[in-house]
Every structure is written in structure tokens, then in C-alpha cells.
Coordinates of N, CA and C in Angstrom, one line a residue:
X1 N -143.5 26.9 25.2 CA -142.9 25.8 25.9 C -143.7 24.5 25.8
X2 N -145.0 24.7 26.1 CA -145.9 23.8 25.6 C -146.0 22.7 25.0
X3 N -145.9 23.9 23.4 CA -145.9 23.3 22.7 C -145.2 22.8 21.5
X4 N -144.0 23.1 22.4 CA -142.4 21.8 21.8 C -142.4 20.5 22.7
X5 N -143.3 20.4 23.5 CA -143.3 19.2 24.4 C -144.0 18.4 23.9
X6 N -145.2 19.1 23.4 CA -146.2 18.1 23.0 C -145.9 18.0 21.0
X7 N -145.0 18.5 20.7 CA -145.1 18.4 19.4 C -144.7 16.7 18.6
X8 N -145.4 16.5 17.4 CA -145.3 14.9 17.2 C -144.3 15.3 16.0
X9 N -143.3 14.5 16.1 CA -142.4 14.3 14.4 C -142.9 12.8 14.0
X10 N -143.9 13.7 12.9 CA -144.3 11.9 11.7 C -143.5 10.8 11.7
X11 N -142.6 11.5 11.4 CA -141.2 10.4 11.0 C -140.8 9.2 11.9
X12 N -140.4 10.0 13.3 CA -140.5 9.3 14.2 C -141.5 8.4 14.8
X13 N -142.9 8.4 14.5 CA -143.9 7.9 14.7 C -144.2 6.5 13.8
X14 N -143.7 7.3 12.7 CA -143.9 5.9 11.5 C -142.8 5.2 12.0
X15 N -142.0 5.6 12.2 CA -140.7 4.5 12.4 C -140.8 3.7 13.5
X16 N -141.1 4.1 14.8 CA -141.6 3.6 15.8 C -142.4 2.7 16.3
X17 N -143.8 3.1 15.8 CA -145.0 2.4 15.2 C -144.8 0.5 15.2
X18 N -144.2 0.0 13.9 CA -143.4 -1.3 14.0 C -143.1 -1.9 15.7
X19 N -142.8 -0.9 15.9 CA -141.5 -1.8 17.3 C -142.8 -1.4 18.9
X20 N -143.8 -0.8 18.5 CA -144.7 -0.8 19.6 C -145.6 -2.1 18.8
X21 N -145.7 -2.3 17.8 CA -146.6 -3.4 17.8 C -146.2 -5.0 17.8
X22 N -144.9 -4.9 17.7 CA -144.3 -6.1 17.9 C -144.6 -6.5 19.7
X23 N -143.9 -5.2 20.1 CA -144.6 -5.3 21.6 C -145.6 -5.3 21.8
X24 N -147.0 -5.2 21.5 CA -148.4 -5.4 21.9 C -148.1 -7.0 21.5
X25 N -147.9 -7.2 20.7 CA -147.8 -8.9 20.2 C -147.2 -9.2 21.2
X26 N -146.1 -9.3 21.4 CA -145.8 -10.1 22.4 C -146.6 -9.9 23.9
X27 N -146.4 -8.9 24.1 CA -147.7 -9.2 25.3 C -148.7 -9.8 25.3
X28 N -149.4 -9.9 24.1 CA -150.8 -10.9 24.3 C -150.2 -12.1 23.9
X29 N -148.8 -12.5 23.9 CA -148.3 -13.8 23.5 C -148.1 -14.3 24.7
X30 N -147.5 -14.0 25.9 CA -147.2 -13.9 27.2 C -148.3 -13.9 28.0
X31 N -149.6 -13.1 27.9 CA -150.4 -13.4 28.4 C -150.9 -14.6 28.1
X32 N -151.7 -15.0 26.7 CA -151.9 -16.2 26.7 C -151.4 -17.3 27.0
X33 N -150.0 -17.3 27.1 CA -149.6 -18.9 27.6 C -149.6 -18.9 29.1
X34 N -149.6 -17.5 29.7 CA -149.9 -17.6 31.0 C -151.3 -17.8 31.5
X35 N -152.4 -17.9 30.6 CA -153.5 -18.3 30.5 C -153.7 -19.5 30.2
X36 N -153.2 -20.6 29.5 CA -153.3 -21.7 29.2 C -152.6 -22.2 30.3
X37 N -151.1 -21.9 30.3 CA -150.7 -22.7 31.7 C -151.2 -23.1 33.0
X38 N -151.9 -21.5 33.4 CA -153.1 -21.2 34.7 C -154.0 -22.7 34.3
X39 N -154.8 -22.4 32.9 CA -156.0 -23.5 32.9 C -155.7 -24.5 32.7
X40 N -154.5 -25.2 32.2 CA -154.1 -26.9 32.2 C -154.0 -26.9 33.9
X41 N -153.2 -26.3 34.4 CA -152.5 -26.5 35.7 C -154.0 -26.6 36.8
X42 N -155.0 -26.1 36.3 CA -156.3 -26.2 37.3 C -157.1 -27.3 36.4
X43 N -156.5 -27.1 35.5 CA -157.1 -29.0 34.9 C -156.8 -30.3 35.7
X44 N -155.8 -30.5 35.6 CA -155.2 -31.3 35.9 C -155.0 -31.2 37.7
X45 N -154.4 -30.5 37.7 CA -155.3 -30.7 39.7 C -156.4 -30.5 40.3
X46 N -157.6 -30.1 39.9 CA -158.5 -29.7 40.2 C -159.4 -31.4 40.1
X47 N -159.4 -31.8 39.1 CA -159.4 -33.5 38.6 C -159.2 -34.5 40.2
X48 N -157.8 -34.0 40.6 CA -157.0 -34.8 41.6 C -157.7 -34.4 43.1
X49 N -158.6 -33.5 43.3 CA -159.5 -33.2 44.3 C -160.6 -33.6 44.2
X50 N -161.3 -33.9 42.9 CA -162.8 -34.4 43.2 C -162.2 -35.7 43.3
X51 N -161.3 -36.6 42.6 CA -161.2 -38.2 42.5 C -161.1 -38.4 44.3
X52 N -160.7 -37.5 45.1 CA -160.1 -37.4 46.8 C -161.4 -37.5 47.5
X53 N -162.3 -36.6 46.7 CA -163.1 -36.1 47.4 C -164.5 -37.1 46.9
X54 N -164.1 -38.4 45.8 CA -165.2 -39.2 45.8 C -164.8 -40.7 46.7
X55 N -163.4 -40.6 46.6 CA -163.3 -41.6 47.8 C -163.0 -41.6 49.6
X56 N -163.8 -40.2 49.6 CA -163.5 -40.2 50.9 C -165.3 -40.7 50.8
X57 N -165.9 -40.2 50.1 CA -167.6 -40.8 50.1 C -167.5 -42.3 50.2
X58 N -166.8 -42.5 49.5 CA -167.1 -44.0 48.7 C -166.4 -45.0 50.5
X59 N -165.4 -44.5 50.9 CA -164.8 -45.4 52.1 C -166.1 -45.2 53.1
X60 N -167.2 -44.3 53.0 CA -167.6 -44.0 55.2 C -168.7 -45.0 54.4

């Protein structure tokens, strides 16, 4: 019983193979722009808190 569960057909594997790696690609394609997006978006506001935070110095 075993070991028809765990048995591998080549065939199937080679064929397969392709369409799991398109999918690893796309995941680290997905990741990455959700990584860039993250780091523009803490670019660009993070900027907008120190400029806040040098004229609250700059007024007292």
C-alpha cells in the first residue's frame, strides 16, 4: 500500500517539472514588486516625516 503511494512516474515529473517552475518564477516576481513597492512607499513617506520633524525644530 505504501508503496503505490509513494511511487514516482518519470514521465509525469518531467512533464510537470516546467509548470512548477514557471510557478517558482512567478512567485519571486510577486514578491519582488511587493518589495519594491514596500521600499518606494517608505521612500517617499518616510522623507515626509523628517521634512515635519525639521520644522517643527526649526519654528520653537
Amino acid at each position: 500500500m505504501a508503496s503505490t503511494l509513494l511511487a514516482i512516474n518519470a514521465d509525469s515529473w518531467k512533464d510537470t517539472l516546467p509548470v512548477m517552475g514557471i510557478g517558482m518564477v512567478g512567485i519571486f516576481l510577486v514578491l519582488g514588486f511587493i518589495v519594491l513597492i514596500t521600499y518606494g512607499l517608505n521612500k517617499i513617506f518616510s522623507s515626509n516625516k523628517k521634512d515635519k520633524k525639521n520644522d517643527k525644530k526649526d519654528n520653537k
